Tab-separated table of C-alpha atoms in Angstrom:
chain	number	residue	atom	x	y	z
A	31	MET	CA	-8.426	-15.355	12.736
A	32	THR	CA	-6.448	-16.619	9.668
A	33	LYS	CA	-3.855	-19.241	9.434
A	34	MET	CA	-0.350	-17.655	8.273
A	35	ASN	CA	3.078	-18.394	8.523
A	36	MET	CA	5.658	-15.891	9.872
A	37	LEU	CA	6.339	-14.437	6.348
A	38	GLN	CA	2.570	-13.967	5.642
A	39	ALA	CA	2.177	-12.161	9.190
A	40	ILE	CA	5.176	-9.926	8.456
A	41	ASN	CA	3.667	-9.148	4.968
A	42	ASN	CA	0.275	-8.495	6.423
A	43	ALA	CA	1.627	-6.151	9.027
A	44	LEU	CA	3.374	-4.178	6.416
A	45	ILE	CA	0.194	-4.085	4.225
A	46	THR	CA	-1.564	-2.845	7.514
A	47	ALA	CA	0.861	-0.076	8.273
A	48	MET	CA	1.040	1.217	4.683
A	49	THR	CA	-2.797	1.313	4.381
A	50	GLU	CA	-3.024	3.208	7.495
A	51	ASP	CA	-0.358	5.802	7.143
A	52	GLU	CA	0.654	6.908	3.589
A	53	LYS	CA	4.142	8.045	5.120
A	54	VAL	CA	5.198	4.335	5.528
A	55	MET	CA	7.401	3.279	2.692
A	56	VAL	CA	9.481	-0.008	2.372
A	57	PHE	CA	12.923	-0.229	0.708
A	58	GLY	CA	16.064	-2.700	0.574
A	59	GLU	CA	17.697	-4.950	-1.690
A	60	ASP	CA	15.204	-6.863	-3.978
A	61	VAL	CA	12.109	-5.914	-2.027
A	62	GLY	CA	10.107	-4.452	-4.933
A	63	HIS	CA	8.827	-6.301	-7.782
A	64	PHE	CA	10.586	-9.591	-6.376
A	65	GLY	CA	9.094	-9.260	-3.087
A	66	GLY	CA	12.503	-9.813	-1.164
A	67	VAL	CA	14.788	-12.852	-1.057
A	68	PHE	CA	12.082	-14.567	1.397
A	69	ARG	CA	9.058	-12.875	-0.139
A	70	ALA	CA	8.090	-10.778	2.916
A	71	THR	CA	7.351	-7.835	0.688
A	72	SER	CA	5.490	-9.643	-1.788
A	73	ASN	CA	2.771	-7.463	-3.955
A	74	LEU	CA	3.808	-4.330	-1.744
A	75	GLN	CA	5.083	-2.467	-5.025
A	76	HIS	CA	2.086	-3.606	-6.956
A	77	GLN	CA	-0.198	-2.424	-4.319
A	78	PHE	CA	1.213	0.813	-3.258
A	79	GLY	CA	3.583	1.683	-6.146
A	80	LYS	CA	7.242	2.414	-6.706
A	81	GLY	CA	7.328	5.313	-4.792
A	82	ARG	CA	6.505	3.570	-1.733
A	83	CYS	CA	8.192	0.131	-2.071
A	84	PHE	CA	11.444	0.150	-4.194
A	85	ASN	CA	14.712	-1.531	-4.657
A	86	THR	CA	17.869	0.147	-3.332
A	87	PRO	CA	21.720	-0.507	-4.457
A	88	LEU	CA	23.514	-3.288	-2.614
A	89	THR	CA	24.823	-0.893	-0.196
A	90	GLU	CA	23.969	-1.419	3.463
A	91	GLN	CA	25.432	1.675	4.699
A	92	GLY	CA	23.498	3.609	2.000
A	93	ILE	CA	20.261	1.936	2.826
A	94	ILE	CA	20.298	2.902	6.445
A	95	GLY	CA	21.723	6.524	5.634
A	96	PHE	CA	18.981	6.860	3.332
A	97	ALA	CA	16.434	5.774	5.979
A	98	ASN	CA	17.934	7.969	8.490
A	99	GLY	CA	17.451	11.137	6.211
A	100	LEU	CA	13.867	9.899	5.531
A	101	ALA	CA	12.990	9.547	9.071
A	102	SER	CA	14.387	12.865	10.171
A	103	GLN	CA	12.139	14.622	7.637
A	104	GLY	CA	9.017	12.982	8.744
A	105	SER	CA	8.679	9.822	6.784
A	106	VAL	CA	8.141	6.405	8.197
A	107	PRO	CA	10.664	4.188	6.577
A	108	VAL	CA	11.190	0.499	6.887
A	109	ALA	CA	14.421	-0.353	5.503
A	110	GLU	CA	15.133	-4.022	5.180
A	111	ILE	CA	18.750	-5.520	5.511
A	112	GLN	CA	18.624	-8.782	3.391
A	113	PHE	CA	20.418	-10.968	5.944
A	114	GLY	CA	21.595	-9.886	9.645
A	115	ASP	CA	25.113	-10.996	8.564
A	116	TYR	CA	25.081	-8.131	6.285
A	117	ILE	CA	24.093	-5.455	8.663
A	118	PHE	CA	27.547	-4.471	9.562
A	119	PRO	CA	28.459	-2.177	6.887
A	120	ALA	CA	25.481	-0.327	8.193
A	121	PHE	CA	26.824	-0.350	11.820
A	122	ASP	CA	28.237	3.240	11.819
A	123	GLN	CA	24.984	4.632	10.502
A	124	ILE	CA	22.879	2.434	13.197
A	125	VAL	CA	25.220	3.226	16.083
A	126	ASN	CA	26.270	6.896	15.597
A	127	GLU	CA	23.400	8.174	13.564
A	128	THR	CA	19.998	6.302	13.787
A	129	ALA	CA	20.403	6.049	17.615
A	130	LYS	CA	22.006	9.332	18.465
A	131	PHE	CA	20.406	11.912	16.086
A	132	ARG	CA	17.706	12.963	18.524
A	133	TYR	CA	20.425	13.506	21.176
A	134	ARG	CA	23.021	15.208	19.082
A	135	SER	CA	20.281	17.602	17.786
A	136	GLY	CA	18.829	18.291	21.057
A	137	GLY	CA	15.568	16.997	20.102
A	138	GLN	CA	15.161	19.127	16.743
A	139	PHE	CA	15.608	15.956	14.711
A	140	THR	CA	14.926	12.395	15.191
A	141	CYS	CA	15.239	8.799	13.417
A	142	GLY	CA	12.451	7.830	15.626
A	143	THR	CA	10.155	6.630	12.972
A	144	LEU	CA	12.806	4.101	11.532
A	145	THR	CA	12.404	0.349	11.563
A	146	ILE	CA	14.955	-1.826	10.583
A	147	ARG	CA	13.752	-5.181	9.313
A	148	THR	CA	16.523	-8.070	8.994
A	149	PRO	CA	16.355	-12.014	9.209
A	150	TYR	CA	18.900	-13.587	11.489
A	151	GLY	CA	19.980	-16.887	12.740
A	152	GLY	CA	20.691	-20.284	11.525
A	153	GLY	CA	19.152	-23.753	11.151
A	154	ILE	CA	18.751	-23.300	7.212
A	155	ALA	CA	22.226	-24.556	6.229
A	156	GLY	CA	23.201	-20.960	5.348
A	157	GLY	CA	26.929	-21.369	6.405
A	158	LEU	CA	29.155	-18.323	7.554
A	159	TYR	CA	27.508	-15.552	6.186
A	160	HIS	CA	23.705	-16.239	6.261
A	161	SER	CA	23.417	-17.726	9.713
A	162	GLN	CA	24.635	-15.343	12.499
A	163	SER	CA	22.705	-13.749	15.283
A	164	PRO	CA	23.988	-10.367	15.984
A	165	GLU	CA	21.404	-8.970	18.450
A	166	ALA	CA	24.146	-8.468	21.150
A	167	PHE	CA	26.280	-6.168	19.353
A	168	PHE	CA	23.416	-3.556	19.098
A	169	ALA	CA	22.047	-4.120	22.666
A	170	HIS	CA	25.165	-2.228	23.618
A	171	ILE	CA	23.569	1.031	22.008
A	172	PRO	CA	21.501	3.371	24.022
A	173	GLY	CA	18.568	5.176	21.818
A	174	MET	CA	17.205	2.469	19.996
A	175	LYS	CA	14.923	-0.774	20.424
A	176	ILE	CA	15.573	-4.467	19.458
A	177	VAL	CA	12.660	-6.764	18.924
A	178	ILE	CA	12.572	-10.475	18.281
A	179	PRO	CA	9.184	-12.367	17.695
A	180	ARG	CA	8.624	-16.134	18.206
A	181	ASN	CA	5.714	-16.812	15.891
A	182	PRO	CA	3.390	-15.415	13.268
A	183	TYR	CA	0.925	-13.795	15.801
A	184	GLN	CA	3.961	-12.055	17.774
A	185	ALA	CA	5.405	-11.033	14.544
A	186	LYS	CA	2.533	-8.887	13.307
A	187	GLY	CA	1.677	-7.378	16.595
A	188	LEU	CA	5.210	-6.481	17.575
A	189	LEU	CA	6.130	-5.275	14.101
A	190	LEU	CA	3.164	-2.724	13.795
A	191	ALA	CA	4.073	-1.587	17.355
A	192	SER	CA	7.823	-1.334	16.007
A	193	ILE	CA	6.931	0.782	13.027
A	194	ARG	CA	4.575	3.192	15.352
A	195	ASP	CA	6.963	3.562	18.101
A	196	ASP	CA	8.537	6.859	18.619
A	197	ASN	CA	12.119	5.259	18.685
A	198	PRO	CA	14.272	3.407	15.862
A	199	VAL	CA	13.583	-0.147	16.153
A	200	LEU	CA	15.761	-3.021	14.932
A	201	PHE	CA	13.177	-6.022	14.195
A	202	MET	CA	15.125	-9.169	13.861
A	203	GLU	CA	13.145	-12.114	12.111
A	204	PRO	CA	14.289	-15.735	12.894
A	205	LYS	CA	14.394	-16.909	9.455
A	206	ARG	CA	14.366	-20.580	10.197
A	207	LEU	CA	10.775	-20.080	11.370
A	208	TYR	CA	9.680	-17.937	8.207
A	209	ARG	CA	7.707	-21.016	6.918
A	210	ALA	CA	8.064	-23.349	9.568
A	211	SER	CA	6.183	-21.406	12.192
A	212	VAL	CA	2.102	-21.244	11.533
A	213	GLY	CA	-0.459	-19.860	13.722
A	214	ASP	CA	-3.792	-17.969	13.922
A	215	VAL	CA	-3.319	-14.368	13.215
A	216	PRO	CA	-6.134	-11.689	13.464
A	217	GLU	CA	-6.613	-9.956	10.207
A	218	GLU	CA	-7.316	-6.723	11.879
A	219	ASP	CA	-4.801	-4.257	13.197
A	220	TYR	CA	-3.418	-4.835	16.523
A	221	GLU	CA	-0.088	-4.171	18.518
A	222	LEU	CA	1.916	-5.906	20.980
A	223	PRO	CA	3.894	-4.117	23.893
A	224	LEU	CA	7.598	-3.468	23.361
A	225	GLY	CA	9.793	-4.059	26.138
A	226	LYS	CA	7.680	-6.608	27.658
A	227	ALA	CA	8.465	-10.292	28.290
A	228	GLU	CA	5.798	-12.920	28.024
A	229	VAL	CA	5.485	-15.890	30.643
A	230	VAL	CA	4.670	-18.589	28.084
A	231	LYS	CA	3.927	-21.341	30.654
A	232	LYS	CA	3.915	-21.202	34.366
A	233	GLY	CA	6.436	-23.489	36.309
A	234	GLU	CA	7.869	-24.033	39.763
A	235	HIS	CA	11.216	-25.492	39.781
A	236	ILE	CA	13.552	-23.470	36.866
A	237	SER	CA	12.929	-20.602	34.718
A	238	LEU	CA	13.824	-20.944	31.061
A	239	LEU	CA	14.296	-17.999	28.851
A	240	ALA	CA	14.924	-17.316	25.245
A	241	TRP	CA	13.894	-15.407	22.294
A	242	GLY	CA	13.026	-15.993	18.641
A	243	ALA	CA	13.114	-19.387	17.378
A	244	GLN	CA	14.908	-20.730	20.448
A	245	VAL	CA	11.468	-20.327	22.251
A	246	GLU	CA	10.402	-23.389	20.712
A	247	VAL	CA	13.706	-25.303	21.709
A	248	ILE	CA	13.206	-24.442	25.232
A	249	GLU	CA	9.466	-25.630	24.919
A	250	LYS	CA	10.879	-29.011	23.851
A	251	ALA	CA	13.411	-29.370	26.428
A	252	ALA	CA	10.666	-28.513	29.127
A	253	GLU	CA	8.342	-31.072	27.743
A	254	MET	CA	11.212	-33.572	28.305
A	255	ALA	CA	12.120	-32.209	31.631
A	256	GLU	CA	8.450	-32.406	32.652
A	257	ASN	CA	8.672	-36.390	32.424
A	258	ASP	CA	11.279	-36.179	34.812
A	259	GLY	CA	9.045	-34.141	37.357
A	260	ILE	CA	10.792	-30.975	36.769
A	261	SER	CA	8.281	-28.115	36.333
A	262	CYS	CA	9.663	-25.360	34.204
A	263	GLU	CA	8.360	-21.815	33.612
A	264	ILE	CA	8.936	-20.629	30.042
A	265	ILE	CA	9.609	-17.025	29.208
A	266	ASP	CA	9.828	-15.384	25.739
A	267	LEU	CA	12.022	-12.191	26.370
A	268	ARG	CA	10.552	-10.722	22.971
A	269	SER	CA	12.463	-7.486	23.452
A	270	ILE	CA	16.293	-7.294	23.688
A	271	LEU	CA	16.536	-3.592	24.167
A	272	PRO	CA	14.886	-2.521	26.571
A	273	TRP	CA	14.730	-5.996	28.172
A	274	ASP	CA	12.127	-6.880	30.918
A	275	ALA	CA	14.334	-7.485	33.845
A	276	GLN	CA	11.344	-7.339	36.228
A	277	THR	CA	9.314	-10.140	34.688
A	278	VAL	CA	12.424	-12.493	34.745
A	279	SER	CA	13.560	-11.442	38.067
A	280	GLU	CA	10.072	-12.131	39.653
A	281	SER	CA	10.276	-15.778	37.969
A	282	VAL	CA	13.754	-16.304	39.046
A	283	LYS	CA	12.771	-15.414	42.853
A	284	LYS	CA	9.854	-18.193	42.454
A	285	THR	CA	11.708	-20.778	40.802
A	286	GLY	CA	15.121	-20.163	42.295
A	287	ARG	CA	17.014	-21.257	38.916
A	288	LEU	CA	17.448	-19.396	35.552
A	289	LEU	CA	18.484	-20.909	32.054
A	290	ILE	CA	19.085	-18.714	29.404
A	291	ASN	CA	19.191	-20.053	25.822
A	292	HIS	CA	20.353	-18.056	22.489
A	293	GLU	CA	21.768	-19.091	19.174
A	294	ALA	CA	24.533	-16.667	19.453
A	295	PRO	CA	28.050	-17.437	20.611
A	296	GLN	CA	28.215	-17.644	24.454
A	297	THR	CA	31.043	-14.953	24.956
A	298	GLY	CA	29.719	-11.733	25.040
A	299	GLY	CA	26.042	-12.915	24.138
A	300	PHE	CA	23.187	-10.946	25.742
A	301	ALA	CA	22.764	-14.045	28.157
A	302	SER	CA	25.758	-12.422	29.927
A	303	GLU	CA	23.870	-9.107	30.786
A	304	ILE	CA	20.832	-11.098	31.905
A	305	SER	CA	23.002	-13.093	34.009
A	306	ALA	CA	24.650	-10.354	35.709
A	307	THR	CA	21.450	-8.386	36.381
A	308	VAL	CA	19.657	-11.481	37.678
A	309	GLN	CA	22.534	-12.468	40.047
A	310	GLU	CA	22.345	-8.515	41.458
A	311	ARG	CA	18.542	-8.782	41.854
A	312	CYS	CA	18.070	-12.285	42.902
A	313	PHE	CA	21.347	-13.403	44.524
A	314	LEU	CA	19.698	-14.750	47.904
A	315	TYR	CA	16.919	-16.538	45.932
A	316	LEU	CA	19.283	-18.712	43.831
A	317	GLU	CA	19.394	-22.286	44.431
A	318	SER	CA	22.315	-23.104	41.686
A	319	PRO	CA	24.323	-20.966	39.179
A	320	ILE	CA	22.779	-19.221	36.388
A	321	THR	CA	23.091	-21.605	33.406
A	322	ARG	CA	23.706	-20.613	29.682
A	323	VAL	CA	23.074	-22.864	26.650
A	324	CYS	CA	24.320	-20.985	23.713
A	325	GLY	CA	25.985	-21.108	20.303
A	326	LEU	CA	29.651	-22.154	20.361
A	327	ASP	CA	32.680	-19.572	20.327
A	328	THR	CA	33.271	-20.305	16.495
A	329	PRO	CA	32.361	-18.851	13.319
A	330	TYR	CA	28.860	-20.197	12.284
A	331	PRO	CA	30.064	-23.880	10.781
A	332	LEU	CA	28.010	-25.327	7.806
A	333	ALA	CA	29.456	-28.896	8.088
A	334	HIS	CA	28.777	-28.776	11.862
A	335	GLU	CA	25.611	-26.857	12.147
A	336	LYS	CA	23.801	-29.416	14.159
A	337	GLU	CA	26.853	-29.658	16.882
A	338	TYR	CA	26.928	-25.838	16.995
A	339	MET	CA	23.146	-25.421	17.781
A	340	PRO	CA	21.771	-24.956	21.634
A	341	ASP	CA	19.263	-27.608	20.750
A	342	HIS	CA	16.664	-29.120	23.086
A	343	LEU	CA	18.884	-31.935	24.109
A	344	LYS	CA	21.712	-29.674	25.217
A	345	THR	CA	19.026	-27.718	27.123
A	346	TYR	CA	17.419	-30.791	28.731
A	347	GLU	CA	20.769	-31.783	30.089
A	348	ALA	CA	21.381	-28.339	31.415
A	349	ILE	CA	17.969	-28.322	33.153
A	350	LYS	CA	18.948	-31.631	34.842
A	351	ARG	CA	22.371	-30.146	35.932
A	352	CYS	CA	20.895	-26.822	37.259
A	353	VAL	CA	18.030	-28.646	39.323
A	354	ASN	CA	20.398	-31.361	40.626
A	355	PHE	CA	23.115	-28.877	41.620
């Protein structure tokens, strides 16, 4: 084990994948000699050469179009979109080509080897265009996977599994944890399962569900609730698509309550899909309405970032309302 922050774990995963498979290549804006705006790709060009780690023009649609072509011809591309906010010019390529190429060609071609890395989320005073959480936009698209890690150990194992998975994966990295989250990470190669949630802590009275940086938020809220005698079960969803409805439903059937926390705006957020599914599966077990603690339905505000964020205090108050319903 080695102490790593999330950036170092991601960098280590890329080195591991590129060493193990010469078909793996990394590209995007400023990822080469500069090492990426967050330095996630530091030293990759020096170690593996300009043919396997290189800069692209500033065109997200072009980056993913190029990546689709590489993947369909047998390469293993890891394409970086510098910020999740700037993934939208590539939306057509991801939705209509990446996710559908296997189906439209009747299995003759596939973009299954493609992994798209992008940092998402707020908490860094990034304002409107460097703070968004767009995971729900892509959760509506069959034919791809969406993965979000909560700490360095998860980041390395999930990224290696994503690169090697036979489906295109959107790997979303919570940027406010890049240097803030530090933990023990194995130096050797390992993978963690995609599409499988993790029960981080067992509890009896309410199930708390989040992903990415918000897992730490619900953990803080759970500590506060424990002082009031409320036992919280904590679940990290890890994969948005496909999401582990079975693990979540089993937890809710035990506790009778569910609180979902995500940083994206509430309306149309992925918590809505989870709520609907859990209500269908667990209706007779519920002791209170399913609760959502989410970002506000506004463009991400720079001056009022703290008010926007679904923090541990909002979550704690929601836990008490849910349990005392």
